[in-house]
PDB file of C-alpha atoms in Angstrom:
ATOM      1  CA  MET Z  28      -6.409  22.101  -2.341  1.00  0.00           C
ATOM      2  CA  GLN Z  29      -7.801  20.736   1.106  1.00  0.00           C
ATOM      3  CA  ALA Z  30     -11.245  20.114   0.090  1.00  0.00           C
ATOM      4  CA  ILE Z  31      -9.998  18.416  -3.502  1.00  0.00           C
ATOM      5  CA  ASP Z  32      -7.744  16.055  -1.767  1.00  0.00           C
ATOM      6  CA  LEU Z  33     -10.359  15.279   0.856  1.00  0.00           C
ATOM      7  CA  ALA Z  34     -12.887  14.309  -1.992  1.00  0.00           C
ATOM      8  CA  ARG Z  35     -10.167  12.282  -3.555  1.00  0.00           C
ATOM      9  CA  PHE Z  36      -9.611  10.388  -0.294  1.00  0.00           C
ATOM     10  CA  GLU Z  37     -13.465   9.635   0.136  1.00  0.00           C
ATOM     11  CA  ARG Z  38     -13.580   8.455  -3.253  1.00  0.00           C
ATOM     12  CA  ALA Z  39     -10.865   5.867  -2.754  1.00  0.00           C
ATOM     13  CA  LEU Z  40     -12.464   4.772   0.361  1.00  0.00           C
ATOM     14  CA  ALA Z  41     -15.772   4.244  -1.872  1.00  0.00           C
ATOM     15  CA  ASP Z  42     -13.778   2.738  -4.877  1.00  0.00           C
ATOM     16  CA  ALA Z  43     -11.914   0.223  -2.458  1.00  0.00           C
ATOM     17  CA  PHE Z  44     -15.343  -0.861  -1.039  1.00  0.00           C
ATOM     18  CA  ASP Z  45     -16.980  -1.235  -4.552  1.00  0.00           C
ATOM     19  CA  ALA Z  46     -13.970  -3.057  -6.301  1.00  0.00           C
ATOM     20  CA  ALA Z  47     -13.888  -6.364  -7.500  1.00  0.00           C
ATOM     21  CA  ASP Z  48     -13.682  -9.291  -5.480  1.00  0.00           C
ATOM     22  CA  GLY Z  49     -10.440 -11.145  -5.860  1.00  0.00           C
ATOM     23  CA  PRO Z  50      -8.466 -13.907  -4.290  1.00  0.00           C
ATOM     24  CA  ARG Z  51      -6.227 -13.061  -1.542  1.00  0.00           C
ATOM     25  CA  LEU Z  52      -3.169 -15.022  -0.559  1.00  0.00           C
ATOM     26  CA  SER Z  53      -2.087 -16.019   2.949  1.00  0.00           C
ATOM     27  CA  ILE Z  54       1.517 -15.515   3.862  1.00  0.00           C
ATOM     28  CA  ASP Z  55       1.838 -19.230   3.728  1.00  0.00           C
ATOM     29  CA  VAL Z  56       2.547 -19.603   0.110  1.00  0.00           C
ATOM     30  CA  LEU Z  57       5.779 -17.802   0.697  1.00  0.00           C
ATOM     31  CA  ALA Z  58       6.713 -20.663   2.579  1.00  0.00           C
ATOM     32  CA  ALA Z  59       6.826 -22.878  -0.369  1.00  0.00           C
ATOM     33  CA  VAL Z  60       9.267 -20.871  -2.102  1.00  0.00           C
ATOM     34  CA  SER Z  61      12.781 -21.814  -2.257  1.00  0.00           C
ATOM     35  CA  ALA Z  62      15.448 -19.247  -1.212  1.00  0.00           C
ATOM     36  CA  GLU Z  63      16.502 -19.368  -4.667  1.00  0.00           C
ATOM     37  CA  GLY Z  64      13.302 -18.296  -5.968  1.00  0.00           C
ATOM     38  CA  TRP Z  65      12.724 -15.240  -3.656  1.00  0.00           C
ATOM     39  CA  PRO Z  66      14.742 -12.519  -6.028  1.00  0.00           C
ATOM     40  CA  SER Z  67      12.426 -13.611  -9.039  1.00  0.00           C
ATOM     41  CA  ILE Z  68       8.871 -13.433  -7.056  1.00  0.00           C
ATOM     42  CA  SER Z  69       6.489 -10.795  -8.317  1.00  0.00           C
ATOM     43  CA  PHE Z  70       2.946  -9.692  -7.127  1.00  0.00           C
ATOM     44  CA  LYS Z  71      -0.253  -8.947  -8.015  1.00  0.00           C
ATOM     45  CA  PHE Z  72      -2.638  -6.888  -5.983  1.00  0.00           C
ATOM     46  CA  HIS Z  73      -6.149  -7.217  -4.860  1.00  0.00           C
ATOM     47  CA  PRO Z  74      -8.703  -5.245  -7.051  1.00  0.00           C
ATOM     48  CA  SER Z  75      -9.213  -3.229  -4.169  1.00  0.00           C
ATOM     49  CA  CYS Z  76      -5.990  -1.518  -3.664  1.00  0.00           C
ATOM     50  CA  GLU Z  77      -5.103   1.887  -4.431  1.00  0.00           C
ATOM     51  CA  LEU Z  78      -2.204   4.054  -3.600  1.00  0.00           C
ATOM     52  CA  LEU Z  79      -2.961   7.721  -3.559  1.00  0.00           C
ATOM     53  CA  ASP Z  80      -0.367  10.940  -2.771  1.00  0.00           C
ATOM     54  CA  LEU Z  81      -2.380  13.482  -1.064  1.00  0.00           C
ATOM     55  CA  ALA Z  82      -1.240  16.583   1.110  1.00  0.00           C
ATOM     56  CA  VAL Z  83       0.009  15.933   4.604  1.00  0.00           C
ATOM     57  CA  GLY Z  84      -2.982  15.779   6.693  1.00  0.00           C
ATOM     58  CA  THR Z  85      -5.633  14.690   4.480  1.00  0.00           C
ATOM     59  CA  ALA Z  86      -5.954  11.437   6.444  1.00  0.00           C
ATOM     60  CA  ALA Z  87      -6.111  13.260   9.726  1.00  0.00           C
ATOM     61  CA  LEU Z  88      -8.674  15.946   8.286  1.00  0.00           C
ATOM     62  CA  TYR Z  89     -11.004  13.084   6.822  1.00  0.00           C
ATOM     63  CA  GLU Z  90     -10.746  11.390  11.007  1.00  0.00           C
ATOM     64  CA  ALA Z  91     -11.619  14.851  12.144  1.00  0.00           C
ATOM     65  CA  ALA Z  92     -14.592  15.422  10.145  1.00  0.00           C
ATOM     66  CA  ARG Z  93     -15.641  11.986  10.349  1.00  0.00           C
ATOM     67  CA  ASP Z  94     -15.523  12.104  14.138  1.00  0.00           C
ATOM     68  CA  GLY Z  95     -17.070  15.485  14.408  1.00  0.00           C
ATOM     69  CA  GLN Z  96     -13.669  17.094  15.740  1.00  0.00           C
ATOM     70  CA  GLU Z  97     -12.050  20.476  15.011  1.00  0.00           C
ATOM     71  CA  LEU Z  98     -10.533  20.315  11.656  1.00  0.00           C
ATOM     72  CA  PRO Z  99      -6.798  20.437  11.258  1.00  0.00           C
ATOM     73  CA  LEU Z 100      -5.116  22.593   8.974  1.00  0.00           C
ATOM     74  CA  ILE Z 101      -3.140  20.757   6.057  1.00  0.00           C
ATOM     75  CA  ASP Z 102       0.458  21.251   6.005  1.00  0.00           C
ATOM     76  CA  GLU Z 103       2.666  22.059   2.985  1.00  0.00           C
ATOM     77  CA  GLY Z 104       4.252  18.487   1.202  1.00  0.00           C
ATOM     78  CA  GLU Z 105       2.211  15.172   0.492  1.00  0.00           C
ATOM     79  CA  GLU Z 106       1.375  11.805   2.375  1.00  0.00           C
ATOM     80  CA  HIS Z 107       1.050   8.453   1.024  1.00  0.00           C
ATOM     81  CA  ILE Z 108      -2.053   6.408   1.704  1.00  0.00           C
ATOM     82  CA  LEU Z 109      -2.756   3.055   0.824  1.00  0.00           C
ATOM     83  CA  PHE Z 110      -6.495   2.301   0.528  1.00  0.00           C
ATOM     84  CA  TRP Z 111      -8.060  -1.561   0.053  1.00  0.00           C
ATOM     85  CA  ARG Z 112     -10.905  -3.540   1.005  1.00  0.00           C
ATOM     86  CA  SER Z 113     -10.223  -5.432   3.857  1.00  0.00           C
ATOM     87  CA  SER Z 114     -11.467  -9.551   4.243  1.00  0.00           C
ATOM     88  CA  ASP Z 115     -14.444  -8.367   6.222  1.00  0.00           C
ATOM     89  CA  HIS Z 116     -15.493  -6.056   3.449  1.00  0.00           C
ATOM     90  CA  GLN Z 117     -14.394  -2.830   5.085  1.00  0.00           C
ATOM     91  CA  SER Z 118     -12.769   0.149   3.304  1.00  0.00           C
ATOM     92  CA  SER Z 119      -9.112   0.526   5.030  1.00  0.00           C
ATOM     93  CA  TYR Z 120      -6.223   2.853   4.836  1.00  0.00           C
ATOM     94  CA  ARG Z 121      -2.873   3.509   6.360  1.00  0.00           C
ATOM     95  CA  LEU Z 122      -0.176   5.852   5.586  1.00  0.00           C
ATOM     96  CA  VAL Z 123       2.879   4.491   3.923  1.00  0.00           C
ATOM     97  CA  SER Z 124       6.254   5.661   3.946  1.00  0.00           C
ATOM     98  CA  PRO Z 125       7.830   6.674   0.919  1.00  0.00           C
ATOM     99  CA  ASP Z 126      10.108   3.671   0.612  1.00  0.00           C
ATOM    100  CA  GLU Z 127       6.818   1.322   1.016  1.00  0.00           C
ATOM    101  CA  ARG Z 128       5.164   3.685  -1.601  1.00  0.00           C
ATOM    102  CA  LEU Z 129       8.073   3.042  -3.947  1.00  0.00           C
ATOM    103  CA  ALA Z 130       8.150  -0.507  -3.359  1.00  0.00           C
ATOM    104  CA  LEU Z 131       4.275  -0.545  -3.986  1.00  0.00           C
ATOM    105  CA  ILE Z 132       4.593   1.164  -7.292  1.00  0.00           C
ATOM    106  CA  GLU Z 133       7.504  -1.179  -8.557  1.00  0.00           C
ATOM    107  CA  ALA Z 134       5.390  -4.164  -7.149  1.00  0.00           C
ATOM    108  CA  SER Z 135       2.592  -3.117  -9.151  1.00  0.00           C
ATOM    109  CA  ALA Z 136       4.275  -2.797 -12.310  1.00  0.00           C
ATOM    110  CA  GLY Z 137       5.307  -6.408 -12.183  1.00  0.00           C
ATOM    111  CA  LYS Z 138       8.894  -5.732 -11.059  1.00  0.00           C
ATOM    112  CA  SER Z 139      10.335  -8.896  -9.105  1.00  0.00           C
ATOM    113  CA  PHE Z 140      11.540  -8.796  -5.039  1.00  0.00           C
ATOM    114  CA  ALA Z 141      15.357  -8.473  -6.347  1.00  0.00           C
ATOM    115  CA  GLU Z 142      14.281  -5.478  -8.563  1.00  0.00           C
ATOM    116  CA  ILE Z 143      12.563  -3.958  -5.805  1.00  0.00           C
ATOM    117  CA  CYS Z 144      15.016  -4.379  -3.323  1.00  0.00           C
ATOM    118  CA  SER Z 145      17.592  -2.764  -5.456  1.00  0.00           C
ATOM    119  CA  LEU Z 146      15.516   0.345  -6.039  1.00  0.00           C
ATOM    120  CA  LEU Z 147      15.144   0.756  -2.264  1.00  0.00           C
ATOM    121  CA  GLN Z 148      19.081   0.303  -2.182  1.00  0.00           C
ATOM    122  CA  PHE Z 149      19.672   3.092  -4.497  1.00  0.00           C
ATOM    123  CA  GLN Z 150      17.071   5.284  -2.764  1.00  0.00           C
ATOM    124  CA  GLY Z 151      19.223   4.438   0.397  1.00  0.00           C
ATOM    125  CA  SER Z 152      16.534   3.016   2.400  1.00  0.00           C
ATOM    126  CA  GLY Z 153      19.064   1.604   4.839  1.00  0.00           C
ATOM    127  CA  GLU Z 154      21.381  -1.065   4.996  1.00  0.00           C
ATOM    128  CA  ASN Z 155      19.126  -4.382   5.150  1.00  0.00           C
ATOM    129  CA  VAL Z 156      17.213  -3.390   2.395  1.00  0.00           C
ATOM    130  CA  ALA Z 157      15.810  -7.148   2.021  1.00  0.00           C
ATOM    131  CA  ALA Z 158      14.431  -7.004   5.720  1.00  0.00           C
ATOM    132  CA  ARG Z 159      12.935  -4.033   4.799  1.00  0.00           C
ATOM    133  CA  ALA Z 160      11.049  -5.615   1.816  1.00  0.00           C
ATOM    134  CA  GLY Z 161      10.220  -8.430   3.850  1.00  0.00           C
ATOM    135  CA  GLU Z 162       8.530  -6.223   6.249  1.00  0.00           C
ATOM    136  CA  PHE Z 163       6.391  -4.617   3.478  1.00  0.00           C
ATOM    137  CA  LEU Z 164       5.324  -8.304   2.184  1.00  0.00           C
ATOM    138  CA  THR Z 165       4.373  -9.425   5.943  1.00  0.00           C
ATOM    139  CA  GLN Z 166       2.043  -6.032   6.027  1.00  0.00           C
ATOM    140  CA  TRP Z 167       0.818  -6.400   2.509  1.00  0.00           C
ATOM    141  CA  PHE Z 168      -0.333 -10.356   3.373  1.00  0.00           C
ATOM    142  CA  ALA Z 169      -1.794  -9.470   6.704  1.00  0.00           C
ATOM    143  CA  ALA Z 170      -3.789  -6.786   4.800  1.00  0.00           C
ATOM    144  CA  GLY Z 171      -4.826  -9.355   2.242  1.00  0.00           C
ATOM    145  CA  ILE Z 172      -3.897  -7.207  -0.673  1.00  0.00           C
ATOM    146  CA  ILE Z 173      -1.667  -9.659  -2.269  1.00  0.00           C
ATOM    147  CA  SER Z 174      -3.699 -11.721  -4.790  1.00  0.00           C
ATOM    148  CA  CYS Z 175      -1.323 -13.466  -7.218  1.00  0.00           C
ATOM    149  CA  LEU Z 176       2.587 -14.658  -6.544  1.00  0.00           C
ATOM    150  CA  ALA Z 177       4.664 -15.671  -9.709  1.00  0.00           C
ATOM    151  CA  LEU Z 178       7.897 -16.778 -10.076  1.00  0.00           C
ATOM    152  CA  ASP Z 179       9.734 -15.783 -12.816  1.00  0.00           C
ATOM    153  CA  ASP Z 180      12.444 -18.219 -14.234  1.00  0.00           C
TER     154      ASP Z 180
END
C-alpha cells in the first residue's frame, strides 16, 4: 500500500505541473460581493487542483525519500492532501483537515457557500462555521486555486 500511495502522490505532483493553464482570482474579488450575495457564491478551481486521500504518512514518506532521509512507516488511517500548481509554476501540496476536505469536495461539486457551511455545521465542525469556511477561502485564494466565482440568484 505504501508504494501505491507514494506513486499516487508523485503522479499528482506531475499532473499538477502538467495541468492546463487557467485564471487565478485574487481575493479582492470577494470585496465586490455584497453581504447578501455571500450565501449564493460558488467556486471553480484551477485545473491543476486535485485532492487525494492517501495513507497517513504518505507526505512524510515522500519528503523523506526526496531528502534522502530514513523512510518512516506509514500508519493506519488516511490523510487528505491538496495538490496544485502555484503561480510560479511549481507543483505544491499540503495536508488538509477533514472539514476542509469536505468543503473542497462540495465546492468542487458546485455547492454554494451557504450549502458548504450547512454541511460543515451538520458535520459538527465548530460553532462559527462561516468563519471557518472563510479561513478555507482565504487559503484557497492565497494558493491561487480559485479560478472562477459565480453568484447564483
